[in-house]
Tab-separated table of C-alpha atoms in Angstrom:
chain	number	residue	atom	x	y	z
A	60	MET	CA	35.552	-34.634	12.185
A	61	LYS	CA	38.741	-34.566	14.261
A	62	CYS	CA	38.866	-35.804	17.825
A	63	LEU	CA	39.457	-32.868	20.170
A	64	ILE	CA	42.100	-34.819	22.089
A	65	CYS	CA	44.028	-37.142	19.776
A	66	HIS	CA	43.145	-35.221	16.556
A	67	ASP	CA	42.412	-38.445	14.642
A	68	GLU	CA	39.672	-38.272	12.041
A	69	TRP	CA	36.493	-40.118	12.977
A	70	LEU	CA	32.844	-40.225	11.952
A	71	PRO	CA	30.416	-39.777	14.872
A	72	PRO	CA	27.160	-41.715	14.641
A	73	VAL	CA	23.987	-39.674	14.186
A	74	SER	CA	20.881	-40.963	15.946
A	75	LEU	CA	17.236	-39.908	15.773
A	76	ALA	CA	17.426	-38.847	19.425
A	77	MET	CA	20.311	-36.496	18.625
A	78	LEU	CA	18.339	-34.964	15.775
A	79	LEU	CA	15.221	-34.495	17.900
A	80	THR	CA	17.061	-32.965	20.872
A	81	LEU	CA	19.647	-31.051	18.799
A	82	ARG	CA	22.311	-32.627	20.984
A	83	GLN	CA	25.778	-32.151	19.561
A	84	ALA	CA	27.927	-35.083	18.563
A	85	ASP	CA	30.736	-36.038	20.936
A	86	VAL	CA	33.883	-34.001	20.346
A	87	CYS	CA	36.010	-37.025	21.362
A	88	CYS	CA	36.489	-40.245	19.446
A	89	PRO	CA	35.257	-43.438	21.195
A	90	ARG	CA	38.822	-44.473	22.091
A	91	CYS	CA	39.558	-41.216	23.921
A	92	ARG	CA	36.094	-41.023	25.483
A	93	ALA	CA	36.473	-44.494	26.982
A	94	ARG	CA	39.568	-43.372	28.883
A	95	PHE	CA	37.614	-40.832	30.929
A	96	ILE	CA	36.518	-42.767	34.029
A	97	ARG	CA	33.373	-41.424	35.670
A	98	LEU	CA	33.255	-41.738	39.457
A	99	GLU	CA	30.682	-44.390	40.253
A	100	GLY	CA	30.140	-47.092	42.859
A	101	ASN	CA	31.123	-46.900	46.523
A	102	ARG	CA	32.259	-43.395	47.389
A	103	CYS	CA	32.545	-41.137	50.396
A	104	GLU	CA	29.255	-39.252	50.552
A	105	ARG	CA	31.075	-36.055	51.549
A	106	CYS	CA	33.971	-35.784	49.063
A	107	SER	CA	33.388	-38.367	46.264
A	108	ARG	CA	36.540	-40.306	47.144
A	109	LEU	CA	36.349	-43.987	46.175
A	110	SER	CA	35.786	-45.654	49.545
A	111	ASP	CA	33.880	-48.445	51.233
A	112	GLN	CA	33.254	-46.083	54.147
A	113	ALA	CA	30.230	-43.779	54.097
A	114	ILE	CA	32.524	-40.996	55.322
A	115	CYS	CA	36.245	-41.346	54.596
A	116	GLU	CA	39.055	-40.609	57.067
A	117	ASP	CA	39.876	-37.300	55.379
A	118	CYS	CA	36.315	-36.054	55.813
A	119	ILE	CA	36.209	-37.215	59.430
A	120	GLY	CA	39.283	-35.017	59.874
A	121	TRP	CA	37.490	-32.073	58.248
A	122	GLU	CA	34.519	-32.601	60.575
A	123	ARG	CA	36.878	-32.314	63.536
A	124	ARG	CA	38.050	-28.988	62.092
A	125	LYS	CA	34.388	-27.828	62.044
A	126	THR	CA	34.221	-27.491	58.270
A	127	VAL	CA	31.220	-25.660	56.837
A	128	LEU	CA	31.436	-27.391	53.435
A	129	LYS	CA	28.416	-29.664	53.143
A	130	GLN	CA	29.607	-31.867	50.284
A	131	ASN	CA	31.983	-32.113	47.339
A	132	VAL	CA	30.810	-33.750	44.117
A	133	SER	CA	33.404	-34.758	41.505
A	134	VAL	CA	32.932	-36.060	37.973
A	135	TYR	CA	36.034	-38.052	37.015
A	136	MET	CA	38.624	-40.310	38.604
A	137	TYR	CA	42.226	-39.089	38.509
A	138	ASN	CA	44.419	-41.447	36.478
A	139	ASP	CA	47.356	-41.142	34.072
A	140	TRP	CA	45.019	-40.239	31.226
A	141	MET	CA	43.282	-37.505	33.203
A	142	LYS	CA	46.660	-36.205	34.382
A	143	GLU	CA	47.770	-35.720	30.778
A	144	VAL	CA	44.474	-34.109	29.764
A	145	MET	CA	44.581	-31.734	32.738
A	146	ASN	CA	48.196	-30.800	31.969
A	147	ARG	CA	47.158	-29.816	28.460
A	148	PHE	CA	44.065	-27.996	29.703
A	149	LYS	CA	45.657	-26.083	32.598
A	150	PHE	CA	49.351	-25.715	31.988
A	151	ARG	CA	49.533	-25.696	28.191
A	152	GLY	CA	46.536	-23.415	27.787
A	153	ASP	CA	44.387	-25.709	25.642
A	154	TYR	CA	41.047	-24.054	26.504
A	155	ALA	CA	39.147	-25.969	23.806
A	156	LEU	CA	39.494	-29.168	25.868
A	157	VAL	CA	36.774	-27.921	28.210
A	158	GLU	CA	34.270	-29.080	25.572
A	159	ALA	CA	35.361	-32.677	26.187
A	160	PHE	CA	33.888	-32.388	29.690
A	161	ARG	CA	30.598	-30.661	28.817
A	162	PHE	CA	28.157	-33.569	28.749
A	163	ASP	CA	29.427	-35.346	31.877
A	164	VAL	CA	29.795	-32.098	33.836
A	165	ARG	CA	26.222	-31.034	33.110
A	166	ARG	CA	24.790	-34.468	33.822
A	167	VAL	CA	26.571	-34.972	37.151
A	168	PHE	CA	25.825	-31.421	38.274
A	169	ASP	CA	22.130	-31.779	37.476
A	170	GLU	CA	22.005	-35.073	39.407
A	171	HIS	CA	23.199	-33.384	42.614
A	172	PHE	CA	22.220	-29.715	42.549
A	173	SER	CA	19.112	-27.662	41.872
A	174	SER	CA	18.986	-24.598	39.637
A	175	ASP	CA	18.639	-22.101	42.495
A	176	VAL	CA	22.341	-22.202	43.422
A	177	CYS	CA	25.086	-19.728	42.508
A	178	LEU	CA	28.507	-20.822	41.301
A	179	VAL	CA	31.703	-19.382	42.787
A	180	PRO	CA	34.731	-20.439	40.699
A	181	ILE	CA	38.032	-20.709	42.545
A	182	PRO	CA	40.093	-17.732	41.307
A	183	LEU	CA	43.641	-17.593	39.989
A	184	SER	CA	46.139	-14.918	40.951
A	185	SER	CA	46.602	-12.172	38.368
A	186	SER	CA	50.049	-13.500	37.439
A	187	ARG	CA	48.773	-17.071	37.005
A	188	LEU	CA	45.837	-15.837	34.936
A	189	ALA	CA	48.195	-13.901	32.667
A	190	GLU	CA	50.397	-16.991	32.319
A	191	ARG	CA	47.580	-19.405	31.419
A	192	GLY	CA	45.237	-17.042	29.603
A	193	PHE	CA	42.120	-18.317	31.356
A	194	ASN	CA	40.843	-19.612	34.688
A	195	GLN	CA	40.157	-23.348	34.412
A	196	ALA	CA	37.573	-23.290	37.238
A	197	GLU	CA	35.655	-20.515	35.483
A	198	ALA	CA	35.838	-22.454	32.210
A	199	ILE	CA	34.283	-25.503	33.904
A	200	ALA	CA	31.601	-23.350	35.544
A	201	SER	CA	30.755	-21.809	32.155
A	202	LEU	CA	29.540	-25.220	30.967
A	203	LEU	CA	26.615	-24.910	33.386
A	204	SER	CA	23.531	-22.743	32.925
A	205	VAL	CA	23.812	-21.340	36.448
A	206	PRO	CA	24.734	-17.787	37.554
A	207	MET	CA	28.341	-17.142	38.622
A	208	ILE	CA	29.455	-14.860	41.446
A	209	PHE	CA	33.086	-13.752	41.588
A	210	ALA	CA	33.184	-13.564	45.365
A	211	LEU	CA	36.794	-14.635	45.963
A	212	GLN	CA	40.177	-13.133	45.172
A	213	ARG	CA	43.435	-15.059	45.241
A	214	ILE	CA	46.194	-13.835	47.542
A	215	ASP	CA	48.485	-16.894	47.368
A	216	ASP	CA	50.481	-16.986	44.133
A	217	GLU	CA	52.141	-20.399	44.546
A	218	LYS	CA	50.879	-23.341	42.468
A	219	GLN	CA	48.930	-25.912	44.484
A	220	SER	CA	50.459	-28.701	42.372
A	221	LYS	CA	53.927	-27.696	43.614
A	222	LYS	CA	52.990	-27.873	47.299
A	223	THR	CA	53.275	-30.843	49.647
A	224	ARG	CA	50.142	-32.181	51.283
A	225	ARG	CA	51.093	-30.401	54.521
A	226	GLU	CA	51.811	-27.099	52.775
A	227	ARG	CA	48.332	-27.062	51.232
A	228	PHE	CA	46.819	-26.745	54.719
A	229	VAL	CA	49.022	-23.816	55.777
A	230	GLY	CA	48.426	-20.144	55.000
A	231	ARG	CA	45.505	-18.231	53.541
A	232	LYS	CA	44.804	-18.474	49.824
A	233	PHE	CA	41.832	-16.105	49.396
A	234	CYS	CA	40.068	-12.977	50.490
A	235	LEU	CA	36.528	-11.757	49.749
A	236	THR	CA	35.789	-9.352	46.887
A	237	GLY	CA	32.706	-7.827	48.494
A	238	GLU	CA	30.165	-9.581	46.238
A	239	ASP	CA	26.940	-10.267	48.114
A	240	VAL	CA	26.588	-13.952	49.035
A	241	ALA	CA	24.258	-13.506	52.020
A	242	GLU	CA	21.581	-16.208	52.249
A	243	LYS	CA	22.653	-17.707	48.932
A	244	ARG	CA	23.175	-21.402	48.272
A	245	ILE	CA	26.706	-21.588	46.880
A	246	VAL	CA	28.512	-24.225	44.838
A	247	ILE	CA	32.261	-23.627	44.685
A	248	VAL	CA	33.756	-24.832	41.369
A	249	ASP	CA	37.331	-26.053	40.940
A	250	ASP	CA	39.250	-28.426	38.691
A	251	ILE	CA	40.705	-30.969	41.149
A	252	TYR	CA	39.885	-31.975	44.727
A	253	THR	CA	43.032	-33.423	46.330
A	254	THR	CA	43.235	-32.656	50.051
A	255	GLY	CA	40.197	-30.397	49.976
A	256	ALA	CA	42.134	-27.535	51.593
A	257	THR	CA	41.282	-25.072	48.815
A	258	VAL	CA	37.515	-25.530	48.780
A	259	HIS	CA	37.227	-25.862	52.553
A	260	GLU	CA	39.024	-22.532	53.073
A	261	ALA	CA	36.866	-20.887	50.408
A	262	ALA	CA	33.737	-22.307	52.044
A	263	LYS	CA	34.692	-20.839	55.429
A	264	LEU	CA	35.123	-17.359	53.947
A	265	LEU	CA	31.793	-17.549	52.132
A	266	TYR	CA	30.017	-18.873	55.220
A	267	ASP	CA	31.393	-16.032	57.332
A	268	ALA	CA	30.075	-13.637	54.673
A	269	GLY	CA	26.564	-15.006	55.176
A	270	ALA	CA	26.145	-17.800	52.621
A	271	ARG	CA	23.327	-20.139	53.650
A	272	GLU	CA	24.697	-23.441	52.316
A	273	ILE	CA	27.992	-24.281	50.619
A	274	CYS	CA	28.982	-27.295	48.520
A	275	SER	CA	31.715	-27.765	45.960
A	276	PHE	CA	31.801	-29.258	42.478
A	277	THR	CA	35.099	-30.394	40.993
A	278	LEU	CA	35.970	-31.968	37.685
A	279	VAL	CA	38.354	-34.536	39.175
A	280	ARG	CA	38.753	-36.312	42.531
A	281	SER	CA	42.430	-37.106	43.075
């Protein structure tokens, strides 16, 4: 088979456990798979940032702002390899790459969240959705066997990747769609947690709409 990322031919090993559980073979060759770095070891318990502090300085700052986001859980470290993969996935419209994340996304999610939550993917603006062809946050959420609620609508059309750190904290990005989130335990899903401004704003809107508990789950922690 061909590696989903580098497109080299390779022969995945087949084990008895895979046959018994009907687990699919990895879509990435061992060389490409090894370059995905799972977040492990000492991390901030609130945002998954690699840190020797239990709560990092950024999260202390969010606490001062009275954030309602309980916790962010991320799967991978952001490095040059992940930057290239995310560029292909998001900006070059390579939707198939989402399958490279499936196993790790499901495993990390199941380690931190129960099945009684609802997922709220961070939305794209209509123009950005037309440009890319799909919403990367929704694609990541679709890997999980958990209901999705489309409770947010984007009102800010500017790319987050083009903004400075300061600009990400300024101005509203979302409004509510009217979907019922009252008393629900919500997990916001996005691709990258950088400053946290996106998920913290989304959490505040959902909390004001009556959500009982709000966390976020992101593919990458920058």
